[in-house]
Amino acid sequence: MGKCGQCEHYIGFGDWGLDCSEMYGLTNENNDTCPKFEQTTRERNSSRIVGGFFCSICGHNGWDLVITPDGRCPKCGAKVVD
């Protein structure tokens, strides 16, 4: 099982319960997934925390993590696209 930040449906708008395109409710990238989970194939920084990082592919996260100079996740090496 993954985390919400790894799901194709995760939007990450934060307030107003708009973190997920499939379900209404407050969540964040670190929540355990629901039955509608679909692993995303796009690498994106899914963290809604300013200065935070959450890899949508491998789930690597932290407050002080930064992507590599060439724009990749420091753990799995996936290229961040957005």
PDB file of N, CA, C and O in Angstrom:
ATOM      1  N   MET A   1       0.849  -1.183   0.000  1.00  0.00           N
ATOM      2  CA  MET A   1       0.000   0.000   0.000  1.00  0.00           C
ATOM      3  C   MET A   1       0.889   1.238   0.000  1.00  0.00           C
ATOM      4  O   MET A   1       1.891   1.300   0.684  1.00  0.00           O
ATOM      5  N   GLY A   2       0.500   2.237  -0.753  1.00  0.00           N
ATOM      6  CA  GLY A   2       1.249   3.473  -0.852  1.00  0.00           C
ATOM      7  C   GLY A   2       0.680   4.566   0.024  1.00  0.00           C
ATOM      8  O   GLY A   2      -0.091   4.324   0.952  1.00  0.00           O
ATOM      9  N   LYS A   3       1.051   5.764  -0.298  1.00  0.00           N
ATOM     10  CA  LYS A   3       0.580   6.960   0.391  1.00  0.00           C
ATOM     11  C   LYS A   3      -0.177   7.829  -0.614  1.00  0.00           C
ATOM     12  O   LYS A   3       0.026   7.743  -1.825  1.00  0.00           O
ATOM     13  N   CYS A   4      -1.020   8.716  -0.114  1.00  0.00           N
ATOM     14  CA  CYS A   4      -1.823   9.567  -0.992  1.00  0.00           C
ATOM     15  C   CYS A   4      -0.970  10.339  -1.998  1.00  0.00           C
ATOM     16  O   CYS A   4      -1.362  10.502  -3.145  1.00  0.00           O
ATOM     17  N   GLY A   5       0.198  10.812  -1.577  1.00  0.00           N
ATOM     18  CA  GLY A   5       1.062  11.576  -2.465  1.00  0.00           C
ATOM     19  C   GLY A   5       1.596  10.788  -3.638  1.00  0.00           C
ATOM     20  O   GLY A   5       2.147  11.355  -4.577  1.00  0.00           O
ATOM     21  N   GLN A   6       1.439   9.466  -3.626  1.00  0.00           N
ATOM     22  CA  GLN A   6       1.877   8.612  -4.722  1.00  0.00           C
ATOM     23  C   GLN A   6       0.726   8.260  -5.668  1.00  0.00           C
ATOM     24  O   GLN A   6       0.923   7.540  -6.633  1.00  0.00           O
ATOM     25  N   CYS A   7      -0.451   8.766  -5.391  1.00  0.00           N
ATOM     26  CA  CYS A   7      -1.642   8.415  -6.164  1.00  0.00           C
ATOM     27  C   CYS A   7      -1.866   9.376  -7.329  1.00  0.00           C
ATOM     28  O   CYS A   7      -1.631  10.578  -7.223  1.00  0.00           O
ATOM     29  N   GLU A   8      -2.349   8.840  -8.426  1.00  0.00           N
ATOM     30  CA  GLU A   8      -2.672   9.641  -9.609  1.00  0.00           C
ATOM     31  C   GLU A   8      -3.749  10.679  -9.305  1.00  0.00           C
ATOM     32  O   GLU A   8      -3.797  11.734  -9.923  1.00  0.00           O
ATOM     33  N   HIS A   9      -4.606  10.405  -8.322  1.00  0.00           N
ATOM     34  CA  HIS A   9      -5.718  11.299  -7.996  1.00  0.00           C
ATOM     35  C   HIS A   9      -5.353  12.405  -7.009  1.00  0.00           C
ATOM     36  O   HIS A   9      -6.158  13.289  -6.753  1.00  0.00           O
ATOM     37  N   TYR A  10      -4.156  12.350  -6.439  1.00  0.00           N
ATOM     38  CA  TYR A  10      -3.751  13.340  -5.441  1.00  0.00           C
ATOM     39  C   TYR A  10      -3.484  14.689  -6.114  1.00  0.00           C
ATOM     40  O   TYR A  10      -2.719  14.782  -7.062  1.00  0.00           O
ATOM     41  N   ILE A  11      -4.147  15.729  -5.607  1.00  0.00           N
ATOM     42  CA  ILE A  11      -3.992  17.082  -6.139  1.00  0.00           C
ATOM     43  C   ILE A  11      -3.149  17.922  -5.200  1.00  0.00           C
ATOM     44  O   ILE A  11      -2.304  18.694  -5.622  1.00  0.00           O
ATOM     45  N   GLY A  12      -3.392  17.795  -3.899  1.00  0.00           N
ATOM     46  CA  GLY A  12      -2.587  18.482  -2.906  1.00  0.00           C
ATOM     47  C   GLY A  12      -2.930  19.942  -2.692  1.00  0.00           C
ATOM     48  O   GLY A  12      -2.064  20.736  -2.376  1.00  0.00           O
ATOM     49  N   PHE A  13      -4.192  20.312  -2.838  1.00  0.00           N
ATOM     50  CA  PHE A  13      -4.582  21.704  -2.631  1.00  0.00           C
ATOM     51  C   PHE A  13      -4.674  22.071  -1.161  1.00  0.00           C
ATOM     52  O   PHE A  13      -4.755  23.233  -0.817  1.00  0.00           O
ATOM     53  N   GLY A  14      -4.714  21.079  -0.284  1.00  0.00           N
ATOM     54  CA  GLY A  14      -4.700  21.360   1.150  1.00  0.00           C
ATOM     55  C   GLY A  14      -6.042  21.763   1.709  1.00  0.00           C
ATOM     56  O   GLY A  14      -6.876  20.924   1.986  1.00  0.00           O
ATOM     57  N   ASP A  15      -6.258  23.050   1.883  1.00  0.00           N
ATOM     58  CA  ASP A  15      -7.507  23.542   2.467  1.00  0.00           C
ATOM     59  C   ASP A  15      -8.709  23.161   1.623  1.00  0.00           C
ATOM     60  O   ASP A  15      -8.601  22.841   0.456  1.00  0.00           O
ATOM     61  N   TRP A  16      -9.856  23.190   2.225  1.00  0.00           N
ATOM     62  CA  TRP A  16     -11.143  22.975   1.583  1.00  0.00           C
ATOM     63  C   TRP A  16     -11.394  21.519   1.203  1.00  0.00           C
ATOM     64  O   TRP A  16     -12.310  21.217   0.475  1.00  0.00           O
ATOM     65  N   GLY A  17     -10.559  20.591   1.655  1.00  0.00           N
ATOM     66  CA  GLY A  17     -10.795  19.179   1.369  1.00  0.00           C
ATOM     67  C   GLY A  17     -10.576  18.805  -0.079  1.00  0.00           C
ATOM     68  O   GLY A  17     -11.196  17.872  -0.576  1.00  0.00           O
ATOM     69  N   LEU A  18      -9.721  19.528  -0.775  1.00  0.00           N
ATOM     70  CA  LEU A  18      -9.525  19.303  -2.210  1.00  0.00           C
ATOM     71  C   LEU A  18      -8.181  18.640  -2.521  1.00  0.00           C
ATOM     72  O   LEU A  18      -7.569  18.919  -3.536  1.00  0.00           O
ATOM     73  N   ASP A  19      -7.726  17.734  -1.666  1.00  0.00           N
ATOM     74  CA  ASP A  19      -6.462  17.058  -1.914  1.00  0.00           C
ATOM     75  C   ASP A  19      -6.589  15.932  -2.929  1.00  0.00           C
ATOM     76  O   ASP A  19      -5.607  15.517  -3.528  1.00  0.00           O
ATOM     77  N   CYS A  20      -7.781  15.426  -3.121  1.00  0.00           N
ATOM     78  CA  CYS A  20      -8.001  14.267  -3.975  1.00  0.00           C
ATOM     79  C   CYS A  20      -9.097  14.567  -4.994  1.00  0.00           C
ATOM     80  O   CYS A  20     -10.121  15.163  -4.651  1.00  0.00           O
ATOM     81  N   SER A  21      -8.883  14.143  -6.233  1.00  0.00           N
ATOM     82  CA  SER A  21      -9.897  14.375  -7.269  1.00  0.00           C
ATOM     83  C   SER A  21     -11.039  13.359  -7.193  1.00  0.00           C
ATOM     84  O   SER A  21     -12.066  13.536  -7.831  1.00  0.00           O
ATOM     85  N   GLU A  22     -10.876  12.310  -6.388  1.00  0.00           N
ATOM     86  CA  GLU A  22     -11.891  11.261  -6.282  1.00  0.00           C
ATOM     87  C   GLU A  22     -12.718  11.321  -5.010  1.00  0.00           C
ATOM     88  O   GLU A  22     -13.832  10.839  -4.969  1.00  0.00           O
ATOM     89  N   MET A  23     -12.151  11.881  -3.938  1.00  0.00           N
ATOM     90  CA  MET A  23     -12.835  11.904  -2.652  1.00  0.00           C
ATOM     91  C   MET A  23     -12.697  13.271  -2.014  1.00  0.00           C
ATOM     92  O   MET A  23     -11.657  13.910  -2.138  1.00  0.00           O
ATOM     93  N   TYR A  24     -13.710  13.698  -1.284  1.00  0.00           N
ATOM     94  CA  TYR A  24     -13.662  14.958  -0.565  1.00  0.00           C
ATOM     95  C   TYR A  24     -13.201  14.690   0.860  1.00  0.00           C
ATOM     96  O   TYR A  24     -13.632  13.737   1.493  1.00  0.00           O
ATOM     97  N   GLY A  25     -12.330  15.527   1.369  1.00  0.00           N
ATOM     98  CA  GLY A  25     -11.910  15.400   2.754  1.00  0.00           C
ATOM     99  C   GLY A  25     -10.481  15.861   2.934  1.00  0.00           C
ATOM    100  O   GLY A  25      -9.699  15.923   1.996  1.00  0.00           O
ATOM    101  N   LEU A  26     -10.153  16.214   4.161  1.00  0.00           N
ATOM    102  CA  LEU A  26      -8.801  16.661   4.461  1.00  0.00           C
ATOM    103  C   LEU A  26      -7.854  15.468   4.526  1.00  0.00           C
ATOM    104  O   LEU A  26      -8.132  14.475   5.173  1.00  0.00           O
ATOM    105  N   THR A  27      -6.764  15.573   3.842  1.00  0.00           N
ATOM    106  CA  THR A  27      -5.743  14.537   3.826  1.00  0.00           C
ATOM    107  C   THR A  27      -4.408  15.212   3.570  1.00  0.00           C
ATOM    108  O   THR A  27      -4.327  16.418   3.486  1.00  0.00           O
ATOM    109  N   ASN A  28      -3.368  14.448   3.451  1.00  0.00           N
ATOM    110  CA  ASN A  28      -2.087  14.984   3.022  1.00  0.00           C
ATOM    111  C   ASN A  28      -1.309  13.882   2.327  1.00  0.00           C
ATOM    112  O   ASN A  28      -1.765  12.743   2.256  1.00  0.00           O
ATOM    113  N   GLU A  29      -0.137  14.218   1.833  1.00  0.00           N
ATOM    114  CA  GLU A  29       0.623  13.263   1.029  1.00  0.00           C
ATOM    115  C   GLU A  29       1.035  12.011   1.791  1.00  0.00           C
ATOM    116  O   GLU A  29       1.257  10.967   1.191  1.00  0.00           O
ATOM    117  N   ASN A  30       1.103  12.070   3.123  1.00  0.00           N
ATOM    118  CA  ASN A  30       1.549  10.935   3.924  1.00  0.00           C
ATOM    119  C   ASN A  30       0.434  10.018   4.407  1.00  0.00           C
ATOM    120  O   ASN A  30       0.703   9.029   5.081  1.00  0.00           O
ATOM    121  N   ASN A  31      -0.816  10.330   4.103  1.00  0.00           N
ATOM    122  CA  ASN A  31      -1.919   9.468   4.526  1.00  0.00           C
ATOM    123  C   ASN A  31      -1.866   8.129   3.795  1.00  0.00           C
ATOM    124  O   ASN A  31      -1.473   8.060   2.637  1.00  0.00           O
ATOM    125  N   ASP A  32      -2.304   7.067   4.475  1.00  0.00           N
ATOM    126  CA  ASP A  32      -2.454   5.777   3.809  1.00  0.00           C
ATOM    127  C   ASP A  32      -3.538   5.900   2.749  1.00  0.00           C
ATOM    128  O   ASP A  32      -4.480   6.682   2.889  1.00  0.00           O
ATOM    129  N   THR A  33      -3.413   5.128   1.712  1.00  0.00           N
ATOM    130  CA  THR A  33      -4.314   5.264   0.571  1.00  0.00           C
ATOM    131  C   THR A  33      -5.682   4.640   0.821  1.00  0.00           C
ATOM    132  O   THR A  33      -5.856   3.804   1.699  1.00  0.00           O
ATOM    133  N   CYS A  34      -6.610   5.041  -0.018  1.00  0.00           N
ATOM    134  CA  CYS A  34      -7.970   4.513   0.015  1.00  0.00           C
ATOM    135  C   CYS A  34      -8.106   3.448  -1.076  1.00  0.00           C
ATOM    136  O   CYS A  34      -7.174   3.218  -1.844  1.00  0.00           O
ATOM    137  N   PRO A  35      -9.272   2.830  -1.214  1.00  0.00           N
ATOM    138  CA  PRO A  35      -9.459   1.807  -2.248  1.00  0.00           C
ATOM    139  C   PRO A  35      -9.350   2.338  -3.689  1.00  0.00           C
ATOM    140  O   PRO A  35      -9.182   1.559  -4.620  1.00  0.00           O
ATOM    141  N   LYS A  36      -9.405   3.644  -3.873  1.00  0.00           N
ATOM    142  CA  LYS A  36      -9.317   4.219  -5.223  1.00  0.00           C
ATOM    143  C   LYS A  36      -7.878   4.526  -5.644  1.00  0.00           C
ATOM    144  O   LYS A  36      -7.655   5.121  -6.682  1.00  0.00           O
ATOM    145  N   PHE A  37      -6.895   4.084  -4.848  1.00  0.00           N
ATOM    146  CA  PHE A  37      -5.491   4.360  -5.125  1.00  0.00           C
ATOM    147  C   PHE A  37      -5.055   3.830  -6.491  1.00  0.00           C
ATOM    148  O   PHE A  37      -5.338   2.702  -6.850  1.00  0.00           O
ATOM    149  N   GLU A  38      -4.387   4.701  -7.253  1.00  0.00           N
ATOM    150  CA  GLU A  38      -3.738   4.323  -8.512  1.00  0.00           C
ATOM    151  C   GLU A  38      -2.347   4.927  -8.489  1.00  0.00           C
ATOM    152  O   GLU A  38      -2.210   6.152  -8.423  1.00  0.00           O
ATOM    153  N   GLN A  39      -1.308   4.096  -8.508  1.00  0.00           N
ATOM    154  CA  GLN A  39       0.066   4.592  -8.494  1.00  0.00           C
ATOM    155  C   GLN A  39       0.293   5.516  -9.683  1.00  0.00           C
ATOM    156  O   GLN A  39       0.008   5.163 -10.814  1.00  0.00           O
ATOM    157  N   THR A  40       0.808   6.700  -9.422  1.00  0.00           N
ATOM    158  CA  THR A  40       1.105   7.633 -10.499  1.00  0.00           C
ATOM    159  C   THR A  40       2.365   7.189 -11.236  1.00  0.00           C
ATOM    160  O   THR A  40       3.227   6.536 -10.665  1.00  0.00           O
ATOM    161  N   THR A  41       2.446   7.533 -12.482  1.00  0.00           N
ATOM    162  CA  THR A  41       3.651   7.249 -13.266  1.00  0.00           C
ATOM    163  C   THR A  41       4.449   8.517 -13.500  1.00  0.00           C
ATOM    164  O   THR A  41       5.533   8.463 -14.049  1.00  0.00           O
ATOM    165  N   ARG A  42       3.910   9.665 -13.075  1.00  0.00           N
ATOM    166  CA  ARG A  42       4.602  10.952 -13.210  1.00  0.00           C
ATOM    167  C   ARG A  42       5.331  11.264 -11.915  1.00  0.00           C
ATOM    168  O   ARG A  42       4.748  11.189 -10.845  1.00  0.00           O
ATOM    169  N   GLU A  43       6.583  11.611 -11.985  1.00  0.00           N
ATOM    170  CA  GLU A  43       7.330  12.028 -10.802  1.00  0.00           C
ATOM    171  C   GLU A  43       7.044  13.499 -10.563  1.00  0.00           C
ATOM    172  O   GLU A  43       7.262  14.333 -11.438  1.00  0.00           O
ATOM    173  N   ARG A  44       6.498  13.805  -9.413  1.00  0.00           N
ATOM    174  CA  ARG A  44       6.240  15.194  -9.053  1.00  0.00           C
ATOM    175  C   ARG A  44       6.490  15.347  -7.564  1.00  0.00           C
ATOM    176  O   ARG A  44       6.370  14.382  -6.817  1.00  0.00           O
ATOM    177  N   ASN A  45       6.834  16.522  -7.171  1.00  0.00           N
ATOM    178  CA  ASN A  45       6.971  16.797  -5.746  1.00  0.00           C
ATOM    179  C   ASN A  45       5.565  16.999  -5.210  1.00  0.00           C
ATOM    180  O   ASN A  45       4.952  18.033  -5.443  1.00  0.00           O
ATOM    181  N   SER A  46       5.043  16.016  -4.513  1.00  0.00           N
ATOM    182  CA  SER A  46       3.663  16.063  -4.038  1.00  0.00           C
ATOM    183  C   SER A  46       3.498  16.716  -2.679  1.00  0.00           C
ATOM    184  O   SER A  46       2.408  16.719  -2.128  1.00  0.00           O
ATOM    185  N   SER A  47       4.565  17.272  -2.124  1.00  0.00           N
ATOM    186  CA  SER A  47       4.468  17.894  -0.810  1.00  0.00           C
ATOM    187  C   SER A  47       3.745  19.230  -0.900  1.00  0.00           C
ATOM    188  O   SER A  47       4.027  20.046  -1.764  1.00  0.00           O
ATOM    189  N   ARG A  48       2.809  19.437   0.003  1.00  0.00           N
ATOM    190  CA  ARG A  48       2.159  20.745   0.069  1.00  0.00           C
ATOM    191  C   ARG A  48       2.836  21.617   1.106  1.00  0.00           C
ATOM    192  O   ARG A  48       2.419  22.732   1.352  1.00  0.00           O
ATOM    193  N   ILE A  49       3.898  21.117   1.731  1.00  0.00           N
ATOM    194  CA  ILE A  49       4.655  21.854   2.727  1.00  0.00           C
ATOM    195  C   ILE A  49       5.725  22.685   2.029  1.00  0.00           C
ATOM    196  O   ILE A  49       6.520  22.144   1.262  1.00  0.00           O
ATOM    197  N   VAL A  50       5.748  23.980   2.273  1.00  0.00           N
ATOM    198  CA  VAL A  50       6.763  24.829   1.668  1.00  0.00           C
ATOM    199  C   VAL A  50       8.132  24.349   2.123  1.00  0.00           C
ATOM    200  O   VAL A  50       8.387  24.194   3.313  1.00  0.00           O
ATOM    201  N   GLY A  51       8.993  24.076   1.174  1.00  0.00           N
ATOM    202  CA  GLY A  51      10.325  23.577   1.479  1.00  0.00           C
ATOM    203  C   GLY A  51      10.385  22.080   1.678  1.00  0.00           C
ATOM    204  O   GLY A  51      11.451  21.520   1.874  1.00  0.00           O
ATOM    205  N   GLY A  52       9.250  21.406   1.611  1.00  0.00           N
ATOM    206  CA  GLY A  52       9.217  19.960   1.786  1.00  0.00           C
ATOM    207  C   GLY A  52       9.342  19.236   0.456  1.00  0.00           C
ATOM    208  O   GLY A  52       9.224  19.827  -0.608  1.00  0.00           O
ATOM    209  N   PHE A  53       9.582  17.942   0.528  1.00  0.00           N
ATOM    210  CA  PHE A  53       9.663  17.119  -0.672  1.00  0.00           C
ATOM    211  C   PHE A  53       8.965  15.798  -0.412  1.00  0.00           C
ATOM    212  O   PHE A  53       9.132  15.185   0.646  1.00  0.00           O
ATOM    213  N   PHE A  54       8.167  15.338  -1.373  1.00  0.00           N
ATOM    214  CA  PHE A  54       7.521  14.033  -1.323  1.00  0.00           C
ATOM    215  C   PHE A  54       7.533  13.473  -2.735  1.00  0.00           C
ATOM    216  O   PHE A  54       6.881  14.000  -3.627  1.00  0.00           O
ATOM    217  N   CYS A  55       8.292  12.412  -2.948  1.00  0.00           N
ATOM    218  CA  CYS A  55       8.399  11.792  -4.271  1.00  0.00           C
ATOM    219  C   CYS A  55       7.137  10.994  -4.567  1.00  0.00           C
ATOM    220  O   CYS A  55       6.771  10.097  -3.807  1.00  0.00           O
ATOM    221  N   SER A  56       6.478  11.296  -5.664  1.00  0.00           N
ATOM    222  CA  SER A  56       5.242  10.607  -6.011  1.00  0.00           C
ATOM    223  C   SER A  56       5.492   9.195  -6.538  1.00  0.00           C
ATOM    224  O   SER A  56       4.556   8.426  -6.685  1.00  0.00           O
ATOM    225  N   ILE A  57       6.729   8.845  -6.799  1.00  0.00           N
ATOM    226  CA  ILE A  57       7.041   7.495  -7.269  1.00  0.00           C
ATOM    227  C   ILE A  57       7.449   6.586  -6.100  1.00  0.00           C
ATOM    228  O   ILE A  57       6.840   5.560  -5.862  1.00  0.00           O
ATOM    229  N   CYS A  58       8.483   6.968  -5.356  1.00  0.00           N
ATOM    230  CA  CYS A  58       8.998   6.077  -4.302  1.00  0.00           C
ATOM    231  C   CYS A  58       8.516   6.445  -2.898  1.00  0.00           C
ATOM    232  O   CYS A  58       8.715   5.684  -1.964  1.00  0.00           O
ATOM    233  N   GLY A  59       7.918   7.612  -2.705  1.00  0.00           N
ATOM    234  CA  GLY A  59       7.405   8.016  -1.399  1.00  0.00           C
ATOM    235  C   GLY A  59       8.445   8.646  -0.486  1.00  0.00           C
ATOM    236  O   GLY A  59       8.157   8.949   0.660  1.00  0.00           O
ATOM    237  N   HIS A  60       9.653   8.873  -0.977  1.00  0.00           N
ATOM    238  CA  HIS A  60      10.716   9.509  -0.182  1.00  0.00           C
ATOM    239  C   HIS A  60      10.253  10.910   0.198  1.00  0.00           C
ATOM    240  O   HIS A  60       9.744  11.651  -0.634  1.00  0.00           O
ATOM    241  N   ASN A  61      10.412  11.263   1.491  1.00  0.00           N
ATOM    242  CA  ASN A  61       9.941  12.585   1.910  1.00  0.00           C
ATOM    243  C   ASN A  61      10.776  13.149   3.034  1.00  0.00           C
ATOM    244  O   ASN A  61      11.514  12.446   3.702  1.00  0.00           O
ATOM    245  N   GLY A  62      10.641  14.449   3.234  1.00  0.00           N
ATOM    246  CA  GLY A  62      11.327  15.128   4.315  1.00  0.00           C
ATOM    247  C   GLY A  62      11.186  16.633   4.208  1.00  0.00           C
ATOM    248  O   GLY A  62      10.764  17.162   3.194  1.00  0.00           O
ATOM    249  N   TRP A  63      11.546  17.311   5.284  1.00  0.00           N
ATOM    250  CA  TRP A  63      11.428  18.764   5.331  1.00  0.00           C
ATOM    251  C   TRP A  63      12.591  19.454   4.649  1.00  0.00           C
ATOM    252  O   TRP A  63      12.435  20.521   4.093  1.00  0.00           O
ATOM    253  N   ASP A  64      13.762  18.856   4.746  1.00  0.00           N
ATOM    254  CA  ASP A  64      14.953  19.528   4.239  1.00  0.00           C
ATOM    255  C   ASP A  64      15.545  18.842   3.015  1.00  0.00           C
ATOM    256  O   ASP A  64      16.683  19.079   2.649  1.00  0.00           O
ATOM    257  N   LEU A  65      14.789  17.963   2.382  1.00  0.00           N
ATOM    258  CA  LEU A  65      15.291  17.270   1.199  1.00  0.00           C
ATOM    259  C   LEU A  65      15.141  18.152  -0.022  1.00  0.00           C
ATOM    260  O   LEU A  65      14.157  18.868  -0.178  1.00  0.00           O
ATOM    261  N   VAL A  66      16.103  18.096  -0.878  1.00  0.00           N
ATOM    262  CA  VAL A  66      16.027  18.852  -2.117  1.00  0.00           C
ATOM    263  C   VAL A  66      16.291  17.910  -3.274  1.00  0.00           C
ATOM    264  O   VAL A  66      17.002  16.914  -3.137  1.00  0.00           O
ATOM    265  N   ILE A  67      15.707  18.234  -4.408  1.00  0.00           N
ATOM    266  CA  ILE A  67      15.977  17.428  -5.582  1.00  0.00           C
ATOM    267  C   ILE A  67      17.406  17.692  -6.042  1.00  0.00           C
ATOM    268  O   ILE A  67      18.006  18.695  -5.698  1.00  0.00           O
ATOM    269  N   THR A  68      17.947  16.784  -6.803  1.00  0.00           N
ATOM    270  CA  THR A  68      19.314  16.922  -7.288  1.00  0.00           C
ATOM    271  C   THR A  68      19.394  18.106  -8.246  1.00  0.00           C
ATOM    272  O   THR A  68      18.364  18.567  -8.753  1.00  0.00           O
ATOM    273  N   PRO A  69      20.596  18.606  -8.532  1.00  0.00           N
ATOM    274  CA  PRO A  69      20.728  19.753  -9.437  1.00  0.00           C
ATOM    275  C   PRO A  69      20.096  19.535 -10.815  1.00  0.00           C
ATOM    276  O   PRO A  69      19.647  20.483 -11.448  1.00  0.00           O
ATOM    277  N   ASP A  70      20.036  18.279 -11.261  1.00  0.00           N
ATOM    278  CA  ASP A  70      19.408  18.012 -12.558  1.00  0.00           C
ATOM    279  C   ASP A  70      17.919  17.680 -12.431  1.00  0.00           C
ATOM    280  O   ASP A  70      17.286  17.208 -13.365  1.00  0.00           O
ATOM    281  N   GLY A  71      17.315  17.951 -11.241  1.00  0.00           N
ATOM    282  CA  GLY A  71      15.869  17.825 -11.057  1.00  0.00           C
ATOM    283  C   GLY A  71      15.362  16.423 -10.819  1.00  0.00           C
ATOM    284  O   GLY A  71      14.305  16.054 -11.309  1.00  0.00           O
ATOM    285  N   ARG A  72      16.075  15.637 -10.038  1.00  0.00           N
ATOM    286  CA  ARG A  72      15.679  14.259  -9.775  1.00  0.00           C
ATOM    287  C   ARG A  72      15.478  14.013  -8.280  1.00  0.00           C
ATOM    288  O   ARG A  72      16.037  14.697  -7.441  1.00  0.00           O
ATOM    289  N   CYS A  73      14.674  12.996  -7.957  1.00  0.00           N
ATOM    290  CA  CYS A  73      14.479  12.569  -6.576  1.00  0.00           C
ATOM    291  C   CYS A  73      15.819  12.067  -6.040  1.00  0.00           C
ATOM    292  O   CYS A  73      16.495  11.285  -6.706  1.00  0.00           O
ATOM    293  N   PRO A  74      16.206  12.483  -4.817  1.00  0.00           N
ATOM    294  CA  PRO A  74      17.489  12.042  -4.280  1.00  0.00           C
ATOM    295  C   PRO A  74      17.538  10.555  -3.934  1.00  0.00           C
ATOM    296  O   PRO A  74      18.607   9.998  -3.777  1.00  0.00           O
ATOM    297  N   LYS A  75      16.385   9.869  -3.843  1.00  0.00           N
ATOM    298  CA  LYS A  75      16.385   8.443  -3.501  1.00  0.00           C
ATOM    299  C   LYS A  75      16.283   7.546  -4.735  1.00  0.00           C
ATOM    300  O   LYS A  75      17.117   6.684  -4.936  1.00  0.00           O
ATOM    301  N   CYS A  76      15.251   7.762  -5.562  1.00  0.00           N
ATOM    302  CA  CYS A  76      15.036   6.840  -6.689  1.00  0.00           C
ATOM    303  C   CYS A  76      15.562   7.358  -8.016  1.00  0.00           C
ATOM    304  O   CYS A  76      15.666   6.614  -8.975  1.00  0.00           O
ATOM    305  N   GLY A  77      15.895   8.646  -8.080  1.00  0.00           N
ATOM    306  CA  GLY A  77      16.456   9.211  -9.301  1.00  0.00           C
ATOM    307  C   GLY A  77      15.454   9.566 -10.380  1.00  0.00           C
ATOM    308  O   GLY A  77      15.842   9.965 -11.480  1.00  0.00           O
ATOM    309  N   ALA A  78      14.160   9.452 -10.083  1.00  0.00           N
ATOM    310  CA  ALA A  78      13.136   9.811 -11.084  1.00  0.00           C
ATOM    311  C   ALA A  78      13.175  11.309 -11.349  1.00  0.00           C
ATOM    312  O   ALA A  78      13.344  12.108 -10.443  1.00  0.00           O
ATOM    313  N   LYS A  79      12.990  11.694 -12.594  1.00  0.00           N
ATOM    314  CA  LYS A  79      12.996  13.095 -13.014  1.00  0.00           C
ATOM    315  C   LYS A  79      11.697  13.763 -12.610  1.00  0.00           C
ATOM    316  O   LYS A  79      10.606  13.299 -12.957  1.00  0.00           O
ATOM    317  N   VAL A  80      11.767  14.854 -11.850  1.00  0.00           N
ATOM    318  CA  VAL A  80      10.584  15.591 -11.420  1.00  0.00           C
ATOM    319  C   VAL A  80      10.055  16.393 -12.603  1.00  0.00           C
ATOM    320  O   VAL A  80      10.795  17.175 -13.207  1.00  0.00           O
ATOM    321  N   VAL A  81       8.775  16.207 -12.935  1.00  0.00           N
ATOM    322  CA  VAL A  81       8.195  16.866 -14.100  1.00  0.00           C
ATOM    323  C   VAL A  81       7.380  18.092 -13.777  1.00  0.00           C
ATOM    324  O   VAL A  81       7.136  18.910 -14.654  1.00  0.00           O
ATOM    325  N   ASP A  82       6.882  18.224 -12.569  1.00  0.00           N
ATOM    326  CA  ASP A  82       6.112  19.412 -12.204  1.00  0.00           C
ATOM    327  C   ASP A  82       6.155  19.669 -10.735  1.00  0.00           C
ATOM    328  O   ASP A  82       6.663  18.928  -9.980  1.00  0.00           O
TER     329      ASP A  82
END
